[in-house]
Coordinates of N, CA and C in Angstrom, one line a residue:
M173 N 96.8 104.5 111.5 CA 96.2 103.9 110.2 C 95.3 102.8 110.6
S174 N 94.2 102.7 109.9 CA 93.2 101.6 110.2 C 93.7 100.3 109.6
A175 N 93.1 99.2 110.1 CA 93.4 97.9 109.5 C 93.1 97.9 108.0
V176 N 92.1 98.6 107.6 CA 91.8 98.6 106.1 C 93.0 99.2 105.4
G177 N 93.6 100.2 105.8 CA 94.7 100.8 105.1 C 96.0 100.0 105.1
M178 N 96.1 99.0 106.0 CA 97.3 98.2 106.1 C 97.3 97.1 105.1
C179 N 96.2 96.8 104.5 CA 96.1 95.7 103.5 C 96.1 96.2 102.1
A180 N 96.4 95.4 101.2 CA 96.3 95.8 99.8 C 94.8 96.1 99.5
S181 N 94.6 97.2 98.9 CA 93.2 97.6 98.7 C 93.0 98.4 97.5
V182 N 91.8 98.5 97.0 CA 91.5 99.3 95.9 C 91.1 100.7 96.4
K183 N 91.7 101.7 96.0 CA 91.3 103.1 96.4 C 90.2 103.5 95.4
T184 N 89.0 103.7 95.9 CA 87.9 104.0 95.0 C 87.4 105.4 95.1
G185 N 88.0 106.3 95.9 CA 87.6 107.6 96.0 C 87.9 108.5 94.8
P186 N 87.6 109.8 94.9 CA 87.9 110.7 93.8 C 89.3 110.7 93.3
D187 N 90.3 110.5 94.2 CA 91.7 110.5 93.7 C 92.0 109.3 92.8
A188 N 91.2 108.3 92.9 CA 91.4 107.1 92.1 C 90.6 107.2 90.8
G189 N 89.8 108.3 90.6 CA 89.1 108.5 89.4 C 87.8 107.7 89.4
G190 N 87.3 107.2 90.5 CA 86.0 106.5 90.5 C 85.6 106.2 91.9
M191 N 84.4 105.6 92.0 CA 83.9 105.2 93.3 C 83.0 104.1 93.1
L192 N 82.8 103.3 94.2 CA 81.8 102.2 94.2 C 80.7 102.6 95.1
R193 N 79.5 102.6 94.5 CA 78.3 102.9 95.3 C 77.9 101.5 95.9
V194 N 77.4 101.6 97.2 CA 77.1 100.4 97.9 C 75.7 100.6 98.6
R195 N 74.9 99.6 98.6 CA 73.7 99.6 99.4 C 74.0 98.9 100.7
C196 N 73.9 99.6 101.8 CA 74.2 99.0 103.1 C 72.9 98.8 103.9
E197 N 72.7 97.7 104.5 CA 71.5 97.5 105.4 C 72.1 97.1 106.8
I198 N 71.7 98.0 107.7 CA 72.2 97.9 109.1 C 71.0 98.0 110.0
N199 N 70.8 97.0 110.8 CA 69.7 96.9 111.8 C 68.4 97.2 111.1
G200 N 68.2 96.6 110.0 CA 66.9 96.8 109.3 C 66.7 98.1 108.5
S201 N 67.7 98.9 108.5 CA 67.6 100.2 107.8 C 68.6 100.2 106.7
G202 N 68.1 100.6 105.5 CA 69.0 100.6 104.3 C 69.4 102.0 104.0
R203 N 70.6 102.2 103.5 CA 71.1 103.4 103.0 C 72.1 103.3 101.9
E204 N 72.2 104.3 101.0 CA 73.2 104.3 99.9 C 74.5 105.0 100.4
C205 N 75.6 104.3 100.2 CA 76.9 104.9 100.6 C 77.9 104.7 99.5
R206 N 79.2 105.0 99.8 CA 80.3 104.8 98.9 C 81.4 104.0 99.6
I207 N 82.0 103.1 98.8 CA 83.1 102.4 99.3 C 84.4 103.2 99.0
L208 N 85.2 103.5 100.0 CA 86.4 104.3 99.8 C 87.6 103.4 99.6
E209 N 87.6 102.2 100.3 CA 88.7 101.3 100.2 C 88.1 99.9 100.2
L210 N 88.7 99.0 99.4 CA 88.1 97.6 99.3 C 89.2 96.6 99.1
N211 N 89.1 95.5 99.8 CA 89.9 94.3 99.5 C 89.0 93.1 99.8
S212 N 89.5 91.9 99.6 CA 88.7 90.7 99.7 C 88.3 90.4 101.1
R213 N 88.8 91.1 102.1 CA 88.5 90.8 103.5 C 87.8 91.9 104.2
R214 N 87.9 93.1 103.7 CA 87.3 94.2 104.4 C 87.0 95.4 103.4
A215 N 86.3 96.4 103.9 CA 86.0 97.6 103.2 C 85.9 98.8 104.2
F216 N 86.1 100.0 103.7 CA 85.9 101.2 104.4 C 84.8 101.9 103.7
V217 N 83.7 102.2 104.3 CA 82.5 102.8 103.7 C 82.3 104.2 104.2
E218 N 82.2 105.2 103.3 CA 81.9 106.6 103.6 C 80.5 106.7 104.0
S219 N 80.3 107.4 105.2 CA 79.0 107.6 105.7 C 79.1 108.7 106.8
F220 N 78.3 109.8 106.6 CA 78.4 110.9 107.5 C 77.8 110.5 108.9
V221 N 76.9 109.4 108.9 CA 76.4 108.9 110.1 C 76.8 107.4 110.2
P222 N 78.1 107.2 110.6 CA 78.6 105.8 110.6 C 77.9 104.8 111.5
A223 N 77.9 103.6 111.1 CA 77.3 102.5 111.9 C 78.2 102.3 113.2
V224 N 77.5 101.8 114.2 CA 78.2 101.6 115.5 C 79.0 100.3 115.4
T225 N 80.2 100.4 116.0 CA 81.1 99.2 116.1 C 80.4 98.0 116.6
G226 N 80.5 96.9 115.9 CA 79.8 95.6 116.3 C 78.5 95.4 115.6
S227 N 78.0 96.4 114.9 CA 76.8 96.2 114.1 C 77.0 95.2 112.9
R228 N 76.0 94.5 112.6 CA 76.1 93.6 111.4 C 75.6 94.4 110.2
V229 N 76.2 94.2 109.1 CA 75.8 95.0 107.9 C 75.8 94.0 106.7
R230 N 74.8 94.2 105.8 CA 74.7 93.5 104.5 C 75.1 94.6 103.5
M231 N 75.9 94.2 102.5 CA 76.4 95.1 101.5 C 76.1 94.5 100.1
N232 N 75.7 95.4 99.2 CA 75.4 94.9 97.8 C 76.0 96.0 96.9
F233 N 76.9 95.6 96.1 CA 77.6 96.6 95.2 C 78.1 95.9 93.9
H234 N 78.4 96.7 92.9 CA 78.9 96.2 91.6 C 80.4 96.7 91.5
L235 N 81.2 95.7 91.1 CA 82.6 96.1 90.8 C 82.7 96.8 89.4
P236 N 83.8 97.4 89.1 CA 83.9 98.1 87.8 C 83.7 97.2 86.6
N237 N 84.0 95.9 86.8 CA 83.7 95.0 85.6 C 82.3 94.5 85.5
G238 N 81.4 95.0 86.4 CA 80.0 94.7 86.4 C 79.6 93.6 87.3
H239 N 80.5 92.9 87.9 CA 80.2 91.8 88.8 C 79.5 92.3 90.1
Q240 N 78.4 91.7 90.4 CA 77.7 92.1 91.6 C 78.2 91.3 92.8
V241 N 78.5 92.0 93.9 CA 78.9 91.4 95.1 C 77.9 91.6 96.2
C242 N 77.5 90.5 96.9 CA 76.7 90.5 98.0 C 77.5 90.0 99.2
A243 N 77.6 90.7 100.3 CA 78.4 90.3 101.4 C 77.8 90.7 102.7
S244 N 78.1 90.0 103.7 CA 77.8 90.4 105.1 C 79.0 90.6 105.9
G245 N 78.9 91.5 106.9 CA 80.1 91.7 107.7 C 79.8 92.4 109.0
V246 N 80.8 92.7 109.8 CA 80.7 93.3 111.1 C 81.5 94.6 111.1
V247 N 80.8 95.7 111.6 CA 81.5 97.0 111.7 C 82.6 96.9 112.7
T248 N 83.9 97.1 112.3 CA 85.0 97.0 113.2 C 85.4 98.3 113.9
H249 N 85.2 99.4 113.2 CA 85.5 100.7 113.8 C 84.7 101.8 113.0
H250 N 84.6 102.9 113.6 CA 83.9 104.0 112.9 C 84.6 105.3 113.2
Q251 N 84.4 106.3 112.3 CA 85.0 107.6 112.5 C 83.8 108.6 112.2
F252 N 83.4 109.3 113.2 CA 82.3 110.3 113.0 C 82.5 111.2 111.9
K253 N 81.5 111.4 111.0 CA 81.4 112.2 109.8 C 82.4 111.7 108.8
V254 N 82.9 110.5 108.9 CA 83.8 110.0 107.8 C 83.2 108.7 107.3
G255 N 83.1 107.7 108.2 CA 82.6 106.4 107.8 C 82.9 105.3 108.7
F256 N 82.9 104.0 108.2 CA 83.1 102.9 109.1 C 83.8 101.7 108.3
G257 N 84.6 100.9 109.1 CA 85.2 99.8 108.5 C 84.4 98.5 108.7
V258 N 84.4 97.6 107.7 CA 83.6 96.4 107.8 C 84.6 95.2 107.5
D259 N 84.6 94.2 108.4 CA 85.3 93.0 108.1 C 84.2 92.0 107.6
F260 N 84.4 91.5 106.4 CA 83.5 90.6 105.8 C 83.5 89.2 106.5
T261 N 82.2 88.7 106.8 CA 82.1 87.5 107.5 C 81.4 86.4 106.6
D262 N 80.8 86.9 105.6 CA 80.1 86.0 104.6 C 80.1 86.6 103.3
M263 N 80.9 85.9 102.4 CA 81.0 86.4 101.0 C 81.2 85.1 100.1
A264 N 80.6 85.1 99.0 CA 80.8 83.9 98.1 C 82.2 83.9 97.6
G265 N 82.7 82.7 97.3 CA 84.1 82.6 96.8 C 84.3 83.3 95.5
S266 N 83.3 83.3 94.7 CA 83.4 83.9 93.4 C 83.5 85.5 93.5
D267 N 82.8 86.0 94.5 CA 82.9 87.4 94.8 C 84.3 87.8 95.3
R268 N 84.8 87.0 96.2 CA 86.2 87.2 96.7 C 87.2 87.1 95.6
D269 N 87.0 86.1 94.7 CA 87.9 86.0 93.5 C 87.9 87.2 92.6
Q270 N 86.7 87.7 92.4 CA 86.5 88.9 91.5 C 87.2 90.1 92.1
I271 N 87.1 90.3 93.4 CA 87.8 91.4 94.1 C 89.3 91.2 94.0
E272 N 89.8 90.0 94.2 CA 91.2 89.8 94.2 C 91.7 89.9 92.7
S273 N 90.9 89.6 91.7 CA 91.3 89.8 90.3 C 91.5 91.3 90.1
L274 N 90.5 92.1 90.6 CA 90.6 93.5 90.4 C 91.8 94.1 91.0
L275 N 92.3 93.5 92.2 CA 93.5 94.0 92.9 C 94.7 93.4 92.2
G276 N 94.6 92.5 91.3 CA 95.8 91.9 90.7 C 96.5 90.9 91.6
I277 N 95.7 90.2 92.5 CA 96.3 89.2 93.4 C 96.2 87.9 92.8

């Protein structure tokens, strides 16, 4: 089990009845992806061509309540044809609070 799965997180995939679309910018290249798991410290992003471990990533997405989150992080692990985990390194306190509120923390 990944570190993402060991923490309280929002399951956002089809089984949860929804998904979060995210704009990821990695090494100057942008792409549209989906967040499969999310908490206030990390996320797991679906991507058939995952980012390399150690890459820096900027993420921009909207929570179900409409709040826009802008965060930076580092890719901690990747699974080929599945996606990659990101530990957030820079996120506004209000963004973190909104995610925790969504989780009921």
